[in-house]
Structures are given as C-alpha cells and as structure tokens.
JSON list of C-alpha atoms in Angstrom, two decimals:
[
{"chain": "E", "resi": 4, "resn": "UNK", "atom": "CA", "xyz": [-40.39, 197.43, -7.16]},
{"chain": "E", "resi": 5, "resn": "UNK", "atom": "CA", "xyz": [-41.30, 200.02, -9.75]},
{"chain": "E", "resi": 6, "resn": "UNK", "atom": "CA", "xyz": [-41.45, 202.71, -7.06]},
{"chain": "E", "resi": 7, "resn": "UNK", "atom": "CA", "xyz": [-38.19, 201.82, -5.29]},
{"chain": "E", "resi": 8, "resn": "UNK", "atom": "CA", "xyz": [-36.29, 205.09, -5.03]},
{"chain": "E", "resi": 9, "resn": "UNK", "atom": "CA", "xyz": [-32.59, 205.91, -5.32]},
{"chain": "E", "resi": 10, "resn": "UNK", "atom": "CA", "xyz": [-32.88, 208.99, -3.09]},
{"chain": "E", "resi": 11, "resn": "UNK", "atom": "CA", "xyz": [-31.84, 207.90, 0.42]},
{"chain": "E", "resi": 12, "resn": "UNK", "atom": "CA", "xyz": [-34.65, 209.94, 1.95]},
{"chain": "E", "resi": 13, "resn": "UNK", "atom": "CA", "xyz": [-37.16, 207.91, -0.09]},
{"chain": "E", "resi": 14, "resn": "UNK", "atom": "CA", "xyz": [-35.92, 204.43, 0.73]},
{"chain": "E", "resi": 15, "resn": "UNK", "atom": "CA", "xyz": [-38.35, 201.69, 1.56]},
{"chain": "E", "resi": 16, "resn": "UNK", "atom": "CA", "xyz": [-37.78, 200.52, 5.08]},
{"chain": "E", "resi": 17, "resn": "UNK", "atom": "CA", "xyz": [-39.17, 198.04, 7.53]},
{"chain": "E", "resi": 18, "resn": "UNK", "atom": "CA", "xyz": [-38.62, 198.33, 11.28]},
{"chain": "E", "resi": 19, "resn": "UNK", "atom": "CA", "xyz": [-39.13, 195.30, 13.51]},
{"chain": "E", "resi": 20, "resn": "UNK", "atom": "CA", "xyz": [-39.57, 195.62, 17.27]},
{"chain": "E", "resi": 21, "resn": "UNK", "atom": "CA", "xyz": [-39.50, 193.14, 20.14]},
{"chain": "E", "resi": 22, "resn": "UNK", "atom": "CA", "xyz": [-42.98, 192.97, 21.65]},
{"chain": "E", "resi": 23, "resn": "UNK", "atom": "CA", "xyz": [-41.58, 193.07, 25.18]},
{"chain": "E", "resi": 24, "resn": "UNK", "atom": "CA", "xyz": [-39.14, 195.96, 24.62]},
{"chain": "E", "resi": 25, "resn": "UNK", "atom": "CA", "xyz": [-40.24, 199.44, 25.72]},
{"chain": "E", "resi": 26, "resn": "UNK", "atom": "CA", "xyz": [-37.09, 201.34, 24.62]},
{"chain": "E", "resi": 27, "resn": "UNK", "atom": "CA", "xyz": [-38.59, 202.43, 21.31]},
{"chain": "E", "resi": 28, "resn": "UNK", "atom": "CA", "xyz": [-35.54, 201.10, 19.46]},
{"chain": "E", "resi": 29, "resn": "UNK", "atom": "CA", "xyz": [-36.21, 198.64, 16.65]},
{"chain": "E", "resi": 30, "resn": "UNK", "atom": "CA", "xyz": [-34.71, 195.17, 16.91]},
{"chain": "E", "resi": 31, "resn": "UNK", "atom": "CA", "xyz": [-33.75, 195.45, 13.26]},
{"chain": "E", "resi": 32, "resn": "UNK", "atom": "CA", "xyz": [-34.22, 197.92, 10.41]},
{"chain": "E", "resi": 33, "resn": "UNK", "atom": "CA", "xyz": [-34.21, 196.91, 6.74]},
{"chain": "E", "resi": 34, "resn": "UNK", "atom": "CA", "xyz": [-33.79, 199.54, 4.00]},
{"chain": "E", "resi": 35, "resn": "UNK", "atom": "CA", "xyz": [-34.08, 199.03, 0.26]},
{"chain": "E", "resi": 36, "resn": "UNK", "atom": "CA", "xyz": [-33.27, 201.55, -2.46]},
{"chain": "E", "resi": 37, "resn": "UNK", "atom": "CA", "xyz": [-32.41, 201.50, -6.13]},
{"chain": "E", "resi": 38, "resn": "UNK", "atom": "CA", "xyz": [-28.91, 202.45, -7.20]},
{"chain": "E", "resi": 39, "resn": "UNK", "atom": "CA", "xyz": [-27.03, 203.11, -10.43]},
{"chain": "E", "resi": 40, "resn": "UNK", "atom": "CA", "xyz": [-23.72, 201.76, -9.12]},
{"chain": "E", "resi": 41, "resn": "UNK", "atom": "CA", "xyz": [-22.28, 199.41, -6.52]},
{"chain": "E", "resi": 42, "resn": "UNK", "atom": "CA", "xyz": [-18.99, 199.10, -4.62]},
{"chain": "E", "resi": 43, "resn": "UNK", "atom": "CA", "xyz": [-16.30, 196.78, -5.95]},
{"chain": "E", "resi": 44, "resn": "UNK", "atom": "CA", "xyz": [-15.38, 194.02, -3.49]},
{"chain": "E", "resi": 45, "resn": "UNK", "atom": "CA", "xyz": [-11.84, 193.84, -4.89]},
{"chain": "E", "resi": 46, "resn": "UNK", "atom": "CA", "xyz": [-11.29, 197.47, -3.87]},
{"chain": "E", "resi": 47, "resn": "UNK", "atom": "CA", "xyz": [-12.71, 197.17, -0.34]},
{"chain": "E", "resi": 48, "resn": "UNK", "atom": "CA", "xyz": [-9.79, 197.63, 2.05]},
{"chain": "E", "resi": 49, "resn": "UNK", "atom": "CA", "xyz": [-11.72, 197.72, 5.35]},
{"chain": "E", "resi": 50, "resn": "UNK", "atom": "CA", "xyz": [-10.26, 194.80, 7.30]},
{"chain": "E", "resi": 51, "resn": "UNK", "atom": "CA", "xyz": [-13.02, 195.03, 9.95]},
{"chain": "E", "resi": 52, "resn": "UNK", "atom": "CA", "xyz": [-15.64, 194.07, 7.38]},
{"chain": "E", "resi": 53, "resn": "UNK", "atom": "CA", "xyz": [-16.49, 190.57, 6.18]},
{"chain": "E", "resi": 54, "resn": "UNK", "atom": "CA", "xyz": [-17.16, 190.29, 2.45]},
{"chain": "E", "resi": 55, "resn": "UNK", "atom": "CA", "xyz": [-19.42, 187.58, 1.06]},
{"chain": "E", "resi": 56, "resn": "UNK", "atom": "CA", "xyz": [-19.50, 186.15, -2.49]},
{"chain": "E", "resi": 57, "resn": "UNK", "atom": "CA", "xyz": [-23.21, 186.88, -3.11]},
{"chain": "E", "resi": 58, "resn": "UNK", "atom": "CA", "xyz": [-24.96, 189.46, -5.25]},
{"chain": "E", "resi": 59, "resn": "UNK", "atom": "CA", "xyz": [-22.63, 192.15, -6.57]},
{"chain": "E", "resi": 60, "resn": "UNK", "atom": "CA", "xyz": [-21.29, 193.35, -3.24]},
{"chain": "E", "resi": 61, "resn": "UNK", "atom": "CA", "xyz": [-22.05, 192.04, 0.23]},
{"chain": "E", "resi": 62, "resn": "UNK", "atom": "CA", "xyz": [-20.42, 193.19, 3.47]},
{"chain": "E", "resi": 63, "resn": "UNK", "atom": "CA", "xyz": [-21.13, 192.88, 7.17]},
{"chain": "E", "resi": 64, "resn": "UNK", "atom": "CA", "xyz": [-19.30, 194.51, 10.03]},
{"chain": "E", "resi": 65, "resn": "UNK", "atom": "CA", "xyz": [-19.01, 194.10, 13.77]},
{"chain": "E", "resi": 66, "resn": "UNK", "atom": "CA", "xyz": [-21.29, 197.06, 14.46]},
{"chain": "E", "resi": 67, "resn": "UNK", "atom": "CA", "xyz": [-24.53, 195.19, 13.79]},
{"chain": "E", "resi": 68, "resn": "UNK", "atom": "CA", "xyz": [-24.84, 196.29, 10.17]},
{"chain": "E", "resi": 69, "resn": "UNK", "atom": "CA", "xyz": [-24.84, 194.60, 6.78]},
{"chain": "E", "resi": 70, "resn": "UNK", "atom": "CA", "xyz": [-25.24, 195.79, 3.19]},
{"chain": "E", "resi": 71, "resn": "UNK", "atom": "CA", "xyz": [-25.85, 193.96, -0.03]},
{"chain": "E", "resi": 72, "resn": "UNK", "atom": "CA", "xyz": [-26.11, 195.11, -3.64]},
{"chain": "E", "resi": 73, "resn": "UNK", "atom": "CA", "xyz": [-27.74, 192.89, -6.24]},
{"chain": "E", "resi": 74, "resn": "UNK", "atom": "CA", "xyz": [-28.76, 193.15, -9.88]},
{"chain": "E", "resi": 75, "resn": "UNK", "atom": "CA", "xyz": [-32.43, 193.97, -10.26]},
{"chain": "E", "resi": 76, "resn": "UNK", "atom": "CA", "xyz": [-33.54, 196.59, -12.80]},
{"chain": "E", "resi": 77, "resn": "UNK", "atom": "CA", "xyz": [-35.86, 199.14, -11.21]},
{"chain": "E", "resi": 78, "resn": "UNK", "atom": "CA", "xyz": [-37.97, 201.73, -12.99]},
{"chain": "E", "resi": 79, "resn": "UNK", "atom": "CA", "xyz": [-38.70, 204.93, -11.10]},
{"chain": "E", "resi": 80, "resn": "UNK", "atom": "CA", "xyz": [-39.86, 208.49, -11.69]},
{"chain": "E", "resi": 81, "resn": "UNK", "atom": "CA", "xyz": [-36.31, 209.52, -12.64]},
{"chain": "E", "resi": 82, "resn": "UNK", "atom": "CA", "xyz": [-35.70, 206.58, -14.96]},
{"chain": "E", "resi": 83, "resn": "UNK", "atom": "CA", "xyz": [-34.29, 203.13, -14.45]},
{"chain": "E", "resi": 84, "resn": "UNK", "atom": "CA", "xyz": [-31.48, 201.81, -12.29]},
{"chain": "E", "resi": 85, "resn": "UNK", "atom": "CA", "xyz": [-29.84, 198.39, -12.58]},
{"chain": "E", "resi": 86, "resn": "UNK", "atom": "CA", "xyz": [-29.21, 197.60, -8.90]},
{"chain": "E", "resi": 87, "resn": "UNK", "atom": "CA", "xyz": [-30.90, 197.34, -5.53]},
{"chain": "E", "resi": 88, "resn": "UNK", "atom": "CA", "xyz": [-29.09, 198.25, -2.32]},
{"chain": "E", "resi": 89, "resn": "UNK", "atom": "CA", "xyz": [-30.30, 196.34, 0.73]},
{"chain": "E", "resi": 90, "resn": "UNK", "atom": "CA", "xyz": [-29.21, 197.32, 4.22]},
{"chain": "E", "resi": 91, "resn": "UNK", "atom": "CA", "xyz": [-29.86, 195.91, 7.66]},
{"chain": "E", "resi": 92, "resn": "UNK", "atom": "CA", "xyz": [-29.05, 197.55, 10.99]},
{"chain": "E", "resi": 93, "resn": "UNK", "atom": "CA", "xyz": [-29.63, 196.52, 14.57]},
{"chain": "E", "resi": 94, "resn": "UNK", "atom": "CA", "xyz": [-29.39, 198.58, 17.73]},
{"chain": "E", "resi": 95, "resn": "UNK", "atom": "CA", "xyz": [-26.46, 197.36, 19.80]},
{"chain": "E", "resi": 96, "resn": "UNK", "atom": "CA", "xyz": [-28.57, 196.61, 22.88]},
{"chain": "E", "resi": 97, "resn": "UNK", "atom": "CA", "xyz": [-31.36, 194.91, 20.93]},
{"chain": "E", "resi": 98, "resn": "UNK", "atom": "CA", "xyz": [-29.58, 191.83, 19.60]},
{"chain": "E", "resi": 99, "resn": "UNK", "atom": "CA", "xyz": [-27.80, 188.90, 21.18]},
{"chain": "E", "resi": 100, "resn": "UNK", "atom": "CA", "xyz": [-24.19, 190.01, 21.77]},
{"chain": "E", "resi": 101, "resn": "UNK", "atom": "CA", "xyz": [-23.08, 186.61, 20.47]},
{"chain": "E", "resi": 102, "resn": "UNK", "atom": "CA", "xyz": [-24.62, 187.23, 17.04]},
{"chain": "E", "resi": 103, "resn": "UNK", "atom": "CA", "xyz": [-22.12, 187.38, 14.21]},
{"chain": "E", "resi": 104, "resn": "UNK", "atom": "CA", "xyz": [-21.64, 189.16, 10.92]},
{"chain": "E", "resi": 105, "resn": "UNK", "atom": "CA", "xyz": [-22.53, 185.85, 9.23]},
{"chain": "E", "resi": 106, "resn": "UNK", "atom": "CA", "xyz": [-25.83, 185.78, 11.15]},
{"chain": "E", "resi": 107, "resn": "UNK", "atom": "CA", "xyz": [-26.70, 189.28, 9.94]},
{"chain": "E", "resi": 108, "resn": "UNK", "atom": "CA", "xyz": [-25.74, 188.56, 6.34]},
{"chain": "E", "resi": 109, "resn": "UNK", "atom": "CA", "xyz": [-27.80, 185.35, 6.41]},
{"chain": "E", "resi": 110, "resn": "UNK", "atom": "CA", "xyz": [-30.89, 187.34, 7.41]},
{"chain": "E", "resi": 111, "resn": "UNK", "atom": "CA", "xyz": [-30.24, 190.13, 4.90]},
{"chain": "E", "resi": 112, "resn": "UNK", "atom": "CA", "xyz": [-29.60, 187.63, 2.11]},
{"chain": "E", "resi": 113, "resn": "UNK", "atom": "CA", "xyz": [-32.85, 185.75, 2.87]},
{"chain": "E", "resi": 114, "resn": "UNK", "atom": "CA", "xyz": [-34.96, 188.93, 2.96]},
{"chain": "E", "resi": 115, "resn": "UNK", "atom": "CA", "xyz": [-33.29, 190.26, -0.21]},
{"chain": "E", "resi": 116, "resn": "UNK", "atom": "CA", "xyz": [-33.75, 186.94, -2.01]},
{"chain": "E", "resi": 117, "resn": "UNK", "atom": "CA", "xyz": [-37.49, 187.04, -1.21]},
{"chain": "E", "resi": 118, "resn": "UNK", "atom": "CA", "xyz": [-37.67, 190.61, -2.54]},
{"chain": "E", "resi": 119, "resn": "UNK", "atom": "CA", "xyz": [-35.81, 189.63, -5.72]},
{"chain": "E", "resi": 120, "resn": "UNK", "atom": "CA", "xyz": [-38.17, 186.68, -6.27]},
{"chain": "E", "resi": 121, "resn": "UNK", "atom": "CA", "xyz": [-41.18, 188.94, -5.84]},
{"chain": "E", "resi": 122, "resn": "UNK", "atom": "CA", "xyz": [-39.66, 191.49, -8.25]},
{"chain": "E", "resi": 123, "resn": "UNK", "atom": "CA", "xyz": [-38.90, 188.85, -10.89]},
{"chain": "E", "resi": 124, "resn": "UNK", "atom": "CA", "xyz": [-35.13, 189.32, -10.84]},
{"chain": "E", "resi": 125, "resn": "UNK", "atom": "CA", "xyz": [-34.06, 186.35, -8.69]},
{"chain": "E", "resi": 126, "resn": "UNK", "atom": "CA", "xyz": [-32.07, 184.69, -11.50]},
{"chain": "E", "resi": 127, "resn": "UNK", "atom": "CA", "xyz": [-29.84, 187.72, -12.02]},
{"chain": "E", "resi": 128, "resn": "UNK", "atom": "CA", "xyz": [-29.63, 188.75, -8.34]},
{"chain": "E", "resi": 129, "resn": "UNK", "atom": "CA", "xyz": [-27.24, 185.88, -7.42]},
{"chain": "E", "resi": 130, "resn": "UNK", "atom": "CA", "xyz": [-28.61, 185.48, -3.90]},
{"chain": "E", "resi": 131, "resn": "UNK", "atom": "CA", "xyz": [-28.21, 181.82, -2.89]},
{"chain": "E", "resi": 132, "resn": "UNK", "atom": "CA", "xyz": [-30.54, 179.86, -0.62]},
{"chain": "E", "resi": 133, "resn": "UNK", "atom": "CA", "xyz": [-27.56, 179.10, 1.67]},
{"chain": "E", "resi": 134, "resn": "UNK", "atom": "CA", "xyz": [-24.99, 181.74, 2.57]},
{"chain": "E", "resi": 135, "resn": "UNK", "atom": "CA", "xyz": [-21.46, 180.80, 1.53]},
{"chain": "E", "resi": 136, "resn": "UNK", "atom": "CA", "xyz": [-18.46, 181.47, 3.78]},
{"chain": "E", "resi": 137, "resn": "UNK", "atom": "CA", "xyz": [-17.03, 184.98, 3.66]},
{"chain": "E", "resi": 138, "resn": "UNK", "atom": "CA", "xyz": [-14.18, 185.66, 1.26]},
{"chain": "E", "resi": 139, "resn": "UNK", "atom": "CA", "xyz": [-12.37, 187.97, 3.68]},
{"chain": "E", "resi": 140, "resn": "UNK", "atom": "CA", "xyz": [-12.10, 188.63, 7.37]}
]
C-alpha cells in the first residue's frame, strides 16, 4: 500500500478476462488509488445511482460501474493521503445482463475489504463482511 498513487495515471489496476472470450475486453477491471478527499453521500443527487452505507462513500450505477472510498492512510512519494478510492468496471457485453448494482458493490466491497486487511486498516475502513441494503435508489 505504501506505493499506492493518487495520480489517476498511476493507479493500481487488475483486469480479469473470461478464458473463452476472444474480444479482448476484460470481464471486470478493478482500480485502486490513494486520495486526499472523498465525495459526501448526503450531497449526491444522482438518482440513477445506488448509495450504500459502507466505507466513507459507496455508489453503484446501472452502467456496470461501482466506486467505494474508505479510510486507509497511504504513504507515497508525494506524502500521505487518508483514503483509498476503489473502482470496478465491467464491459456491458461481458457480464450477465441480469446482474445488479448490489452484485457489483458486493464484489467491490469484498475485494476492497481484502485489500484493507492486507494493508492493516480494516478496522477503520468500515467494510462489512456482508453488504447492507442501499440507502437510496
């Protein structure tokens, strides 16, 4: 975690592909970066987005994306930042059309919780083992 970068061009990412797919599009992409701020859920007015009461800010939309901010101090070459931004995206034709925003947030929460445990910040990250119901949507 000490080399997690805030610069979007330096994010840590993981791309997962279906073994049988030849399109070259990843099934899912995870991105992690450090951040010095996070959105405020109480100020989010996008009615197409589901907000979840986990971490500091957690939102998933109908376009196969999800984002999650959680507390986890990160030291980098430009100093420290208090938060981690986790993102997950899927190509529209790569996932089951019946998948939901809750499905995506469940996966992003689980991957982020594992990262927070590895980084030693699980207690402050507020990422539960079971995803609670969304608070909006």
